Short mmCIF file of C-alpha atoms in Angstrom, two decimals:
data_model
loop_
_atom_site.label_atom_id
_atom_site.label_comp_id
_atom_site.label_asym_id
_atom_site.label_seq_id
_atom_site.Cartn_x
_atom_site.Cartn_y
_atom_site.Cartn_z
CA UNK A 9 52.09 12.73 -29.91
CA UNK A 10 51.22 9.12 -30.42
CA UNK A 11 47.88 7.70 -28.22
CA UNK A 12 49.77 5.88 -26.03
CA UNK A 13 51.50 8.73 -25.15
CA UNK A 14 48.48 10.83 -24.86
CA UNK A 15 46.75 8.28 -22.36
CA UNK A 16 47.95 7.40 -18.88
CA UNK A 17 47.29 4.39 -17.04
CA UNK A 18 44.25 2.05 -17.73
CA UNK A 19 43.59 3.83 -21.18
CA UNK A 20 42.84 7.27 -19.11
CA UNK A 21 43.69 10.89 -20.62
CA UNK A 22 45.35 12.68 -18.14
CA UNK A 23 44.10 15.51 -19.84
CA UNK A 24 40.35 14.48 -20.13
CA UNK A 25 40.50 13.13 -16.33
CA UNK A 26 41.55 16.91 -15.05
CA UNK A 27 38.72 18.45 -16.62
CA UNK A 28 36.17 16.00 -15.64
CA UNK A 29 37.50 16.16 -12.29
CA UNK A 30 37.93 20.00 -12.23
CA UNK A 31 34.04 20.29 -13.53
CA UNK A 32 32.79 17.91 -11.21
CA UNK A 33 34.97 19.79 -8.23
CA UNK A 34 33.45 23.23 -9.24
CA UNK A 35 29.90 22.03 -10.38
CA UNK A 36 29.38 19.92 -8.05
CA UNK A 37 25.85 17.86 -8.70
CA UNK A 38 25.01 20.29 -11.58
CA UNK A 39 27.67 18.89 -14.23
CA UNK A 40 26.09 15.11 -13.72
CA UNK A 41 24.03 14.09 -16.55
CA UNK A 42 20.96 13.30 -14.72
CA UNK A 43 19.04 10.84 -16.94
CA UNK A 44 22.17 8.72 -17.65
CA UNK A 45 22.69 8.88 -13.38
CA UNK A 46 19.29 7.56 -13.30
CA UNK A 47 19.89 4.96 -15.69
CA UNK A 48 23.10 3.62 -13.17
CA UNK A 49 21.00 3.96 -10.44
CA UNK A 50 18.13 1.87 -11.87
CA UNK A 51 15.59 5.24 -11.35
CA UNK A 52 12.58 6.44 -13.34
CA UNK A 53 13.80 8.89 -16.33
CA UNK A 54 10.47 11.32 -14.95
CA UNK A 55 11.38 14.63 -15.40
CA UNK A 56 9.84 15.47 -12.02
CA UNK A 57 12.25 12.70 -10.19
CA UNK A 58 15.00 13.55 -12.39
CA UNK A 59 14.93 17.83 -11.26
CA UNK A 60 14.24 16.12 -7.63
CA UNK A 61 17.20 14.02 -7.89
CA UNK A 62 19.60 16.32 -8.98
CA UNK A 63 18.76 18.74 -6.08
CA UNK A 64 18.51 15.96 -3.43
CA UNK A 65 22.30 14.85 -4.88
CA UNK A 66 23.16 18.01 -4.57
CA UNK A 67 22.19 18.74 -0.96
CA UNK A 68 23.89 15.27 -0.48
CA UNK A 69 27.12 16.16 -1.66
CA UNK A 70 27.05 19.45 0.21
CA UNK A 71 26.46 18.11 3.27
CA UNK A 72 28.79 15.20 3.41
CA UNK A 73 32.15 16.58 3.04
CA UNK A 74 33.51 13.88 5.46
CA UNK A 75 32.31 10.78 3.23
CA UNK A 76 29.14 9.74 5.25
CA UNK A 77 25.38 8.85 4.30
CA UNK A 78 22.92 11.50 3.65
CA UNK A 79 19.84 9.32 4.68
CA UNK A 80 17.47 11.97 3.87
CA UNK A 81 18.27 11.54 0.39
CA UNK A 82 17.28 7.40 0.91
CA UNK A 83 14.14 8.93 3.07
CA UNK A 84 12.71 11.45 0.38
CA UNK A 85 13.56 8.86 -2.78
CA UNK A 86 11.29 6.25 -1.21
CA UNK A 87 8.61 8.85 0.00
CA UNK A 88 8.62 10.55 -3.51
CA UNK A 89 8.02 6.62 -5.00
CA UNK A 90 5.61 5.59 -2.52
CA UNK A 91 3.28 8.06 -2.99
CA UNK A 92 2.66 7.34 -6.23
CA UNK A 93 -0.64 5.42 -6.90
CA UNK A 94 -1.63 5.72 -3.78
CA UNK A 95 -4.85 5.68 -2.38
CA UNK A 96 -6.69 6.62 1.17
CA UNK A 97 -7.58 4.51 3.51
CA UNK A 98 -11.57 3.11 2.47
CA UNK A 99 -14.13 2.81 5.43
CA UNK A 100 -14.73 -0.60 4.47
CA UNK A 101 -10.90 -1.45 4.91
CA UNK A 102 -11.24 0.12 8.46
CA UNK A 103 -14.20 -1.87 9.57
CA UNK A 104 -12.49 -5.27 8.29
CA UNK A 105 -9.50 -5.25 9.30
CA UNK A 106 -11.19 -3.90 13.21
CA UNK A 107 -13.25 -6.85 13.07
CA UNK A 108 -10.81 -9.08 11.86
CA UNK A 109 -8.56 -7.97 14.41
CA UNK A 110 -11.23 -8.13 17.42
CA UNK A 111 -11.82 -11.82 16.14
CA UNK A 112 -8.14 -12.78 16.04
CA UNK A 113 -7.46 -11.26 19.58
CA UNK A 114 -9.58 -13.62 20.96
CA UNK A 115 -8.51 -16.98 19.14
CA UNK A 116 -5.17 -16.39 19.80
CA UNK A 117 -5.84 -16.16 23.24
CA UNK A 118 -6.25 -20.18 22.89
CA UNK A 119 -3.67 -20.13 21.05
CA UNK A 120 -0.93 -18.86 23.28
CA UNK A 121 -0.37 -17.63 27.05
CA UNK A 122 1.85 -14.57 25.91
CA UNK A 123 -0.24 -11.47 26.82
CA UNK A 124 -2.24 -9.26 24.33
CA UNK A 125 -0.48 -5.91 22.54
CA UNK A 126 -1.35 -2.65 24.86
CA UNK A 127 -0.85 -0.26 21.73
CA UNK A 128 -3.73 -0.26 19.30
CA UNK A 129 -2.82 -1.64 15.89
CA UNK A 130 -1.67 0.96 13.09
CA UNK A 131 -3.08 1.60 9.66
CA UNK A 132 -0.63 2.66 6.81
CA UNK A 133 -0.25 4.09 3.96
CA UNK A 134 2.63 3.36 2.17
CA UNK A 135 4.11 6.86 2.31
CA UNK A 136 3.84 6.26 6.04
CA UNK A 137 5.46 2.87 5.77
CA UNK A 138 8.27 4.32 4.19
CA UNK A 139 8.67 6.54 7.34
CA UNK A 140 8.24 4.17 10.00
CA UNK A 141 10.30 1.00 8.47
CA UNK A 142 13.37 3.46 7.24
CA UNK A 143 15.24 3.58 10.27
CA UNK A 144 15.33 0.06 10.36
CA UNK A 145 16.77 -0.39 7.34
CA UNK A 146 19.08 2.14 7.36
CA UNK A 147 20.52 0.60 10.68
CA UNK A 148 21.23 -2.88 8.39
CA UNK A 149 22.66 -1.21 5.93
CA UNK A 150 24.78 1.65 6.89
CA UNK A 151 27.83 -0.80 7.39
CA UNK A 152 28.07 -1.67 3.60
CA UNK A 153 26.96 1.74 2.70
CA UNK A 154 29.72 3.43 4.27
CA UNK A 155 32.23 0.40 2.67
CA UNK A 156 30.93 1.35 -0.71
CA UNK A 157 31.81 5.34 -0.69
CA UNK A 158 35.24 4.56 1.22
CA UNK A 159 35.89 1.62 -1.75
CA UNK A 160 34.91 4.64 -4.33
CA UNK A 161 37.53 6.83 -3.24
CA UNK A 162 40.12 4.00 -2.87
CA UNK A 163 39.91 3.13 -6.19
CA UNK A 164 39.94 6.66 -7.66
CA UNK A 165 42.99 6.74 -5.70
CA UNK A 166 44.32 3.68 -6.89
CA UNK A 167 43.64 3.90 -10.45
CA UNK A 168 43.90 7.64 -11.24
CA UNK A 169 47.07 8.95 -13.55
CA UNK A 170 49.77 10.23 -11.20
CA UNK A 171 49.87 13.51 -12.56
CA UNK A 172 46.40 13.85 -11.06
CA UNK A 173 47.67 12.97 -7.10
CA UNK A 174 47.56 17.06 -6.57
CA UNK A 175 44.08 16.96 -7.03
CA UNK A 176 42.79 13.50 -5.31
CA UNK A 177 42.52 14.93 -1.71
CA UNK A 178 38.99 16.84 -2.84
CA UNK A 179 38.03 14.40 -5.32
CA UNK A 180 38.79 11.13 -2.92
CA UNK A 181 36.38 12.73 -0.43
CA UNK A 182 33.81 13.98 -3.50
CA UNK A 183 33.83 10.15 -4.58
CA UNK A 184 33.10 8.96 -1.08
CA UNK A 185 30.37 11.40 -1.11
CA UNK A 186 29.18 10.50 -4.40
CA UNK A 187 28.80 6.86 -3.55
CA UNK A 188 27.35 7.47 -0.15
CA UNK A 189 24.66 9.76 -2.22
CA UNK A 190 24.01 6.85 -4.53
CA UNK A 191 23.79 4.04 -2.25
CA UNK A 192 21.44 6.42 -0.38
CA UNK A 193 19.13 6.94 -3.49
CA UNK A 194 19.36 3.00 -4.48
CA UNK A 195 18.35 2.35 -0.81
CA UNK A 196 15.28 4.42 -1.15
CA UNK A 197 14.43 3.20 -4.69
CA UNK A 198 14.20 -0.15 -3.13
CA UNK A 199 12.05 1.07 -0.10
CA UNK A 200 9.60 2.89 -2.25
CA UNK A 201 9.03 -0.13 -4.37
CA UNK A 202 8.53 -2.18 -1.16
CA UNK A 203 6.05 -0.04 0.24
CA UNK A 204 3.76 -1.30 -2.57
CA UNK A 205 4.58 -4.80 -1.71
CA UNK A 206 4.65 -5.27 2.10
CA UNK A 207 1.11 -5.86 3.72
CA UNK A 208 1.94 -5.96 7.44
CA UNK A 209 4.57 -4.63 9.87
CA UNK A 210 6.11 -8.03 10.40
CA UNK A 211 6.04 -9.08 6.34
CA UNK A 212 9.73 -8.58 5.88
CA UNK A 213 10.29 -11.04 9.11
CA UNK A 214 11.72 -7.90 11.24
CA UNK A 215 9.57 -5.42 13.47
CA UNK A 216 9.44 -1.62 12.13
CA UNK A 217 8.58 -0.54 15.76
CA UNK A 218 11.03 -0.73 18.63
CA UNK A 219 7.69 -0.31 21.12
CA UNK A 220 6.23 -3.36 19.50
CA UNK A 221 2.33 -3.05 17.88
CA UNK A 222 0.50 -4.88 14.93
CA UNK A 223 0.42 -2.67 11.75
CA UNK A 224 -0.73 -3.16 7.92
CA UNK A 225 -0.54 -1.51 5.16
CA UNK A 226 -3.61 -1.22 4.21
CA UNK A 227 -3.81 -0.63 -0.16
CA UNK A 228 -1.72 -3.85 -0.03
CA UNK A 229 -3.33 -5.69 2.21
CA UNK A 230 -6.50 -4.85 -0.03
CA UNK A 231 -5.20 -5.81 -3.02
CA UNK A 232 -3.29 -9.40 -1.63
CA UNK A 233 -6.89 -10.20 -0.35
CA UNK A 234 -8.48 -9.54 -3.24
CA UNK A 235 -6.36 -12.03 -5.42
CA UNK A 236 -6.95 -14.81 -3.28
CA UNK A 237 -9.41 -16.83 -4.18
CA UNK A 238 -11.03 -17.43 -0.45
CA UNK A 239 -13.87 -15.12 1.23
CA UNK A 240 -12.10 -11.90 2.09
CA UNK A 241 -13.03 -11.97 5.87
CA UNK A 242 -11.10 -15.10 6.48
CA UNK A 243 -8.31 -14.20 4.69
CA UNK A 244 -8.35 -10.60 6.80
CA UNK A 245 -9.05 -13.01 10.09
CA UNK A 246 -5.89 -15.06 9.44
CA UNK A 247 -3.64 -12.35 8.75
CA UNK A 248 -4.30 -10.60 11.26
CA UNK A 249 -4.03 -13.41 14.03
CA UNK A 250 -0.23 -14.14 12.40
CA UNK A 251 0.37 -9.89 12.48
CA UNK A 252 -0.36 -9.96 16.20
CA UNK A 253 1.51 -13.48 16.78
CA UNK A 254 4.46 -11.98 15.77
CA UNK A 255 4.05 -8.22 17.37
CA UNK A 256 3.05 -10.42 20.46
CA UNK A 257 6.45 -12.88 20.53
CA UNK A 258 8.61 -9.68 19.95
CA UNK A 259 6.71 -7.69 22.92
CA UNK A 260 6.76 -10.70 24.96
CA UNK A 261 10.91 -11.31 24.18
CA UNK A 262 12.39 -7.95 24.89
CA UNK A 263 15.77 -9.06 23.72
CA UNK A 264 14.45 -10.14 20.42
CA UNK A 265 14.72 -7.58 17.96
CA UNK A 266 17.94 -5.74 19.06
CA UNK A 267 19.30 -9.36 18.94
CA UNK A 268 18.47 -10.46 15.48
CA UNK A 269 19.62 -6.73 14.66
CA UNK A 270 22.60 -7.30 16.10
CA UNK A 271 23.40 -10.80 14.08
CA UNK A 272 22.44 -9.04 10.80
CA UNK A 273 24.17 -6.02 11.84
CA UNK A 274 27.46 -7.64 12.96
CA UNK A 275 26.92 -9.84 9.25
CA UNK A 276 27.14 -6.90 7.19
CA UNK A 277 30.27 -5.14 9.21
CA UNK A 278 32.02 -7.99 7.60
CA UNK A 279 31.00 -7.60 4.19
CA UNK A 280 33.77 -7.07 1.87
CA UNK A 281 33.40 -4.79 -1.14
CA UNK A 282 34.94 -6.64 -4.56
CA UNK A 283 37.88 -4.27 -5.84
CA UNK A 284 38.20 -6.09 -8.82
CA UNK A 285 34.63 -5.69 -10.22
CA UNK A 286 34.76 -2.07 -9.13
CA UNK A 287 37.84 -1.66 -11.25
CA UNK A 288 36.62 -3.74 -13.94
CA UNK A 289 33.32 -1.02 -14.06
CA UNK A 290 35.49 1.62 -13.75
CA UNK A 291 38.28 1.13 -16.46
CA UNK A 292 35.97 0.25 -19.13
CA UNK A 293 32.93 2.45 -18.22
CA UNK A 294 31.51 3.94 -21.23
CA UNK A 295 29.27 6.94 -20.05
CA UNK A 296 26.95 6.27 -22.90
CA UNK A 297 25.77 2.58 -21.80
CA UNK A 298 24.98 2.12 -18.36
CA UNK A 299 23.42 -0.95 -18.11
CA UNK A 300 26.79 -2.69 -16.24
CA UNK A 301 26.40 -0.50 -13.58
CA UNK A 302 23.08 -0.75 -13.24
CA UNK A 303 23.25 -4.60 -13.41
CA UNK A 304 25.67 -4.72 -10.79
CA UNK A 305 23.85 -2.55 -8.49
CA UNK A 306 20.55 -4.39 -9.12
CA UNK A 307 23.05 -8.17 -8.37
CA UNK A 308 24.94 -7.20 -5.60
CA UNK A 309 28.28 -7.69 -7.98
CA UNK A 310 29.91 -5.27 -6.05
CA UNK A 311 29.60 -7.15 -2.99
CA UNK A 312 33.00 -9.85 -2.50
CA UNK A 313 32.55 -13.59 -1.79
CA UNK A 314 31.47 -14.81 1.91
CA UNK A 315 34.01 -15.85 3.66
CA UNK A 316 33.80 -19.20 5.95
CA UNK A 317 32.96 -16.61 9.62
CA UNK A 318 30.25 -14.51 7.32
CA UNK A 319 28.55 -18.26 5.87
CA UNK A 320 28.43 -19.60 9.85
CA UNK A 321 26.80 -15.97 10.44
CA UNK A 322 24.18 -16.08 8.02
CA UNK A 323 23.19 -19.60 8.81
CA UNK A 324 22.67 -18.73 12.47
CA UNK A 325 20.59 -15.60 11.07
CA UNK A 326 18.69 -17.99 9.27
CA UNK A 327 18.15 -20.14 11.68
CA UNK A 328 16.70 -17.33 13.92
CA UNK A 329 14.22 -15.96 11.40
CA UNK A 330 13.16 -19.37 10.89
CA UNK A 331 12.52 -20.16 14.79
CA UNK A 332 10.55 -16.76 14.27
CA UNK A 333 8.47 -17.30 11.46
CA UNK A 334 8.32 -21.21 12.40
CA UNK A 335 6.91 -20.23 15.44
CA UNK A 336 4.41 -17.88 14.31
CA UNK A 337 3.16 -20.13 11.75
CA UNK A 338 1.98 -23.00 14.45
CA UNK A 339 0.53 -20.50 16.67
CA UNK A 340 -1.07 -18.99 13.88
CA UNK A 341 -2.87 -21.81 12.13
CA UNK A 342 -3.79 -23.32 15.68
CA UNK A 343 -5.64 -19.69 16.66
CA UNK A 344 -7.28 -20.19 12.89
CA UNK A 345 -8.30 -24.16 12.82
CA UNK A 346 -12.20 -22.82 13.16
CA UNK A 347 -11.60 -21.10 9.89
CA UNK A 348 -12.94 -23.58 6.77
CA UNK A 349 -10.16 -22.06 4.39
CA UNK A 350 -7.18 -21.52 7.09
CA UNK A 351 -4.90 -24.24 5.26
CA UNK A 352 -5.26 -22.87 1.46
CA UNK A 353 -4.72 -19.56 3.09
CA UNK A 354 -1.47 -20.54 5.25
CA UNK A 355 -0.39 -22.07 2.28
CA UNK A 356 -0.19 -19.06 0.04
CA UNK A 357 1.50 -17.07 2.62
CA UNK A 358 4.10 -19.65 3.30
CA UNK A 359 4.44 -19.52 -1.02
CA UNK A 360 5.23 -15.63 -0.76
CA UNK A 361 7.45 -15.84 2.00
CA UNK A 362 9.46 -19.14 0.50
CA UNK A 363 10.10 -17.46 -3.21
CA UNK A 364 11.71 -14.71 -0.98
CA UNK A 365 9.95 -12.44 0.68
CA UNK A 366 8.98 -8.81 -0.62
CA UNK A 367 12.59 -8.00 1.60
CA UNK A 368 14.76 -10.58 -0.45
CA UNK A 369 15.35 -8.16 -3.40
CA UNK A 370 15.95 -5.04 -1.33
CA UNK A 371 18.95 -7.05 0.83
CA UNK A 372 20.29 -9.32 -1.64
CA UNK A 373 21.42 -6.33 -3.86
CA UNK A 374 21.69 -3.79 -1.04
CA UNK A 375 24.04 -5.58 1.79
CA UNK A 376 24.51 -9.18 0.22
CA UNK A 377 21.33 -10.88 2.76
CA UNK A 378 18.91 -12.73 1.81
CA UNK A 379 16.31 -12.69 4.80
CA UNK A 380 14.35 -16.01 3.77
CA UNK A 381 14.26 -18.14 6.23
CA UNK A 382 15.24 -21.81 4.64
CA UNK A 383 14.09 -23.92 7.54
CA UNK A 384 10.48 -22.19 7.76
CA UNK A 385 8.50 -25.28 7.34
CA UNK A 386 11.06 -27.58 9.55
CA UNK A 387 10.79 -25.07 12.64
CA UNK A 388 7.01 -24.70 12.26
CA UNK A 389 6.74 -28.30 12.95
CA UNK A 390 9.01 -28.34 15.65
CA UNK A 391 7.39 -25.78 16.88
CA UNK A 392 3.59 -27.89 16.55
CA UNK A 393 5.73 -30.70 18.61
CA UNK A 394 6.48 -28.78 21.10
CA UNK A 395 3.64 -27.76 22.00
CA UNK A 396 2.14 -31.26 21.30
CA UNK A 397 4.29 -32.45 24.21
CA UNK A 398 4.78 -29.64 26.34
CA UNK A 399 2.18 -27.54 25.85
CA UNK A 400 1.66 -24.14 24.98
CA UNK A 401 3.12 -22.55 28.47
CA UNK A 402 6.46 -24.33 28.15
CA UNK A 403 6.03 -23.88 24.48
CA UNK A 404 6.40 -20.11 24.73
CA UNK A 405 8.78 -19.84 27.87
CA UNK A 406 11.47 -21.26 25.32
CA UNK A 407 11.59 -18.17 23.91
CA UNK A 408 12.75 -15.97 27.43
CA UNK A 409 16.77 -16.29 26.75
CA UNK A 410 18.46 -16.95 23.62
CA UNK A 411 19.96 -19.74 24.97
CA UNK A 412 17.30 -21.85 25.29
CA UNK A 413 16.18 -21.78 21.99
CA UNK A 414 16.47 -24.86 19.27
CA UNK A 415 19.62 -25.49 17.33
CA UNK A 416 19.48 -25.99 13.56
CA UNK A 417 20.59 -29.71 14.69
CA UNK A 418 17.70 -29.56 16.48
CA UNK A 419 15.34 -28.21 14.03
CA UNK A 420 16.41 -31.13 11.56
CA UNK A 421 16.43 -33.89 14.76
CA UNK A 422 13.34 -33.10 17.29
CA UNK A 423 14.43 -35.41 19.60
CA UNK A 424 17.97 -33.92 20.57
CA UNK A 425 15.83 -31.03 21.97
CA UNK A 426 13.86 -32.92 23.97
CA UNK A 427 16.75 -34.62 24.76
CA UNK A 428 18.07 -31.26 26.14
CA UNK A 429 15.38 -31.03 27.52
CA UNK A 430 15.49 -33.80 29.74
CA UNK A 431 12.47 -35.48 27.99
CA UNK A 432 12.24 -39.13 26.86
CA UNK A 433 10.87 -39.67 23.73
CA UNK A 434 8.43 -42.41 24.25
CA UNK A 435 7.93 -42.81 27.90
CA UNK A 436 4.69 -40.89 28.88
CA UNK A 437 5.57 -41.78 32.72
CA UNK A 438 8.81 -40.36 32.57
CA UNK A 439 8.00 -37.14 30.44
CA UNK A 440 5.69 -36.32 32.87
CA UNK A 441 7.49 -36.57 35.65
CA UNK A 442 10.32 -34.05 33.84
CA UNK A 443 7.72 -32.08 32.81
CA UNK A 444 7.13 -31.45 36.59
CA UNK A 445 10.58 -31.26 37.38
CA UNK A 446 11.03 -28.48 34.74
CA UNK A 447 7.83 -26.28 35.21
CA UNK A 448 8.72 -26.79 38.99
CA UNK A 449 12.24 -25.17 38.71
CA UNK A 450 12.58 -21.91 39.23
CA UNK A 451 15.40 -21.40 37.28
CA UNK A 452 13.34 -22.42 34.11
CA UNK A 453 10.33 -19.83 34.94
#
């Protein structure tokens, strides 16, 4: 028999295709070669992990029969990777951070009219990072999760021999499985590595607590303040003062967080998963090089071209995070102007969040999202003019509703806000008198 005959569609062996399927079927996790699965999954070759992955991939696979996540698997990954170089918590840490915090309380009481945090702020490891921040993540990126395993089986489907369709009922649902189980593990590959990175609760520009309190991690934090080249207790003072900005603005705007959930949320429930580069991977995988798979996980390659609706979505998202971060940013070097180094310090932060973010990384390859927030320095200023003009009162009421919030056209053009605002632009008289008019109004309270 000649080799074409031998091979079916796409170069596959009907032949070898039924036994790999019928040994993956019967073996389940146990006939996977483990280090080359870590290789495609961009995972430590350590023994240790490897036994641990195989037997969390297992207990994925049996407990998924109907093609869904297994988020413990995500959950015990990033655990199993945060915990490694950890350290405790120093007393010296403690008593900085406390007085940093007791300090910062009080200047941003100057700073802004929104009322102090009732819940004590919360010192992390990053083990217990990992545990607090995973539900959030998991809620952003169970809609392309889910598309990946259900494009896994469609292309089995699509692509396997015919003489195989007896069999594809068991296997479709194994590969939806299988790429719920890996997504999983990528997921929490990414979240242990961010636990070393992250130095606050608010770093990745989202809240990890729905009942809203400051947190930091605290090895982090140690180690970002000890790189800067500024007197550690400032550098504790001002992050903490922009930690508790932000915990404050989401406390103080109930509708904030399930909101910007929602936008990122709705974003990703639109993401299309590329057929062609999973069929490209899978017709001329070769088991013994990985690195294509494992480049495409790491790129996002598997994740198809916005379309026009998905662009307008993530510019709106954008323009949220940066009304967020904008916004904590003036408040946050007006509670620190006392502090000698506040602007070098601001600086650097506004450096790590602008080259993207310890999140960037994490969502660019995971759900196609990059959560950097493009008009950062733009909406800070706007922010600084508003409350130039306004004041801080009116400043911060902006943020009750949604609605009343700036526009990107308003974040590149100040004056088309105050415009909406019913504000001239260079008649003192006559912004006063609106000023009245609009702190007078009940409607705007």
């Amino acid at each position: 028999m000649s080799e074409d005959e031998q091979t079916g569609p796409e170069g596959i062996n009907p032949e070898d295709f039924q036994k790999f399927l019928r040994d993956f079927l019967e073996k389940g996790a146990e006939g996977i070669d483990a280090e080359k699965l870590a290789e495609a999954a961009g995972l430590p070759k350590d023994p240790k992990i490897l036994a641990e992955l195989i037997g969390q991939l297992q207990n994925a696979l049996g407990s998924m029969k109907d093609g869904g996540v297994n988020w413990k698997v995500a959950s015990d990954q990033a655990r199993a990777l945060a915990a490694q170089g950890a350290r405790p918590i120093s007393d010296s840490a403690r008593k900085a951070i406390s007085d940093a915090i007791g300090i910062g309380s009080l200047w941003l009481n100057q700073a802004t009219e929104i009322s102090e945090l009732t819940l004590e702020p919360k010192l992390l490891s990053r083990e217990l990072w990992v545990q607090e921040a995973q539900p959030l993540f998991q809620a952003l990126a169970s809609p392309v999760a889910n598309r990946m395993g259900v494009a896994l089986s469609e292309n089995l489907q699509q692509n396997a021999p015919e003489e195989m369709s007896g069999m594809l009922g068991d296997a479709s649902n194994m590969m939806k499985s299988l790429g719920g189980a890996l997504f999983a593990m990528q997921l929490g590959q990414s979240l242990g590595k961010l636990s070393a990175e992250v130095i606050s609760g608010g770093d990745i520009g989202l809240p990890i607590f729905v009942e809203q309190r400051a947190a930091f991690v605290v090895q982090n934090l140690e180690s970002y303040v000890n790189d800067l080249d500024v007197e550690s207790d400032q550098v504790y003072i001002y992050l903490a003062v922009r930690e508790l900005a932000h915990a404050r603005l989401f406390k103080h705007s109930k509708w904030l967080r399930e909101h910007v959930i929602a936008q990122i949320t709705n974003y990703a429930s639109g993401i299309k998963i590329d057929n062609d580069t999973v069929q490209e991977i899978a017709r001329d995988f070769d088991p013994s090089n990985t690195e294509e798979i494992q480049a495409a996980l790491r790129d996002g390659a598997f994740i198809a071209a916005r379309t026009p609706e998905q662009t307008q979505a993530l510019e709106s998202i954008e323009t949220m995070l940066a009304l967020i971060e904008g916004w904590v940013d003036a408040v946050t070097d007006q509670a620190t102007h006392l502090l000698p180094k506040s602007i070098a310090i601001g600086e650097a932060v506004r450096r790590r969040r602008a080259s993207g973010g310890p999140a960037e990384q994490t969502f660019g390859t995971l759900v196609g999202l990059e959560l950097r927030p493009r008009k950062l320095r733009e909406a800070a200023q706007l922010w600084r003019e508003i409350g130039h003009r306004l004041g801080n009162t009116k400043r911060d009421a902006i943020w009750d509703h949604p609605d009343l919030l700036p526009t990107i056209a308003e974040i590149e053009n100040h004056e088309l806000l105050f415009s909406r605002l019913g504000i001239a632009a260079n008649n003192d008289d006559e912004m006063d008198r609106e000023l009245r008019k609009l702190l007078d109004n009940p409607e705007n309270q």
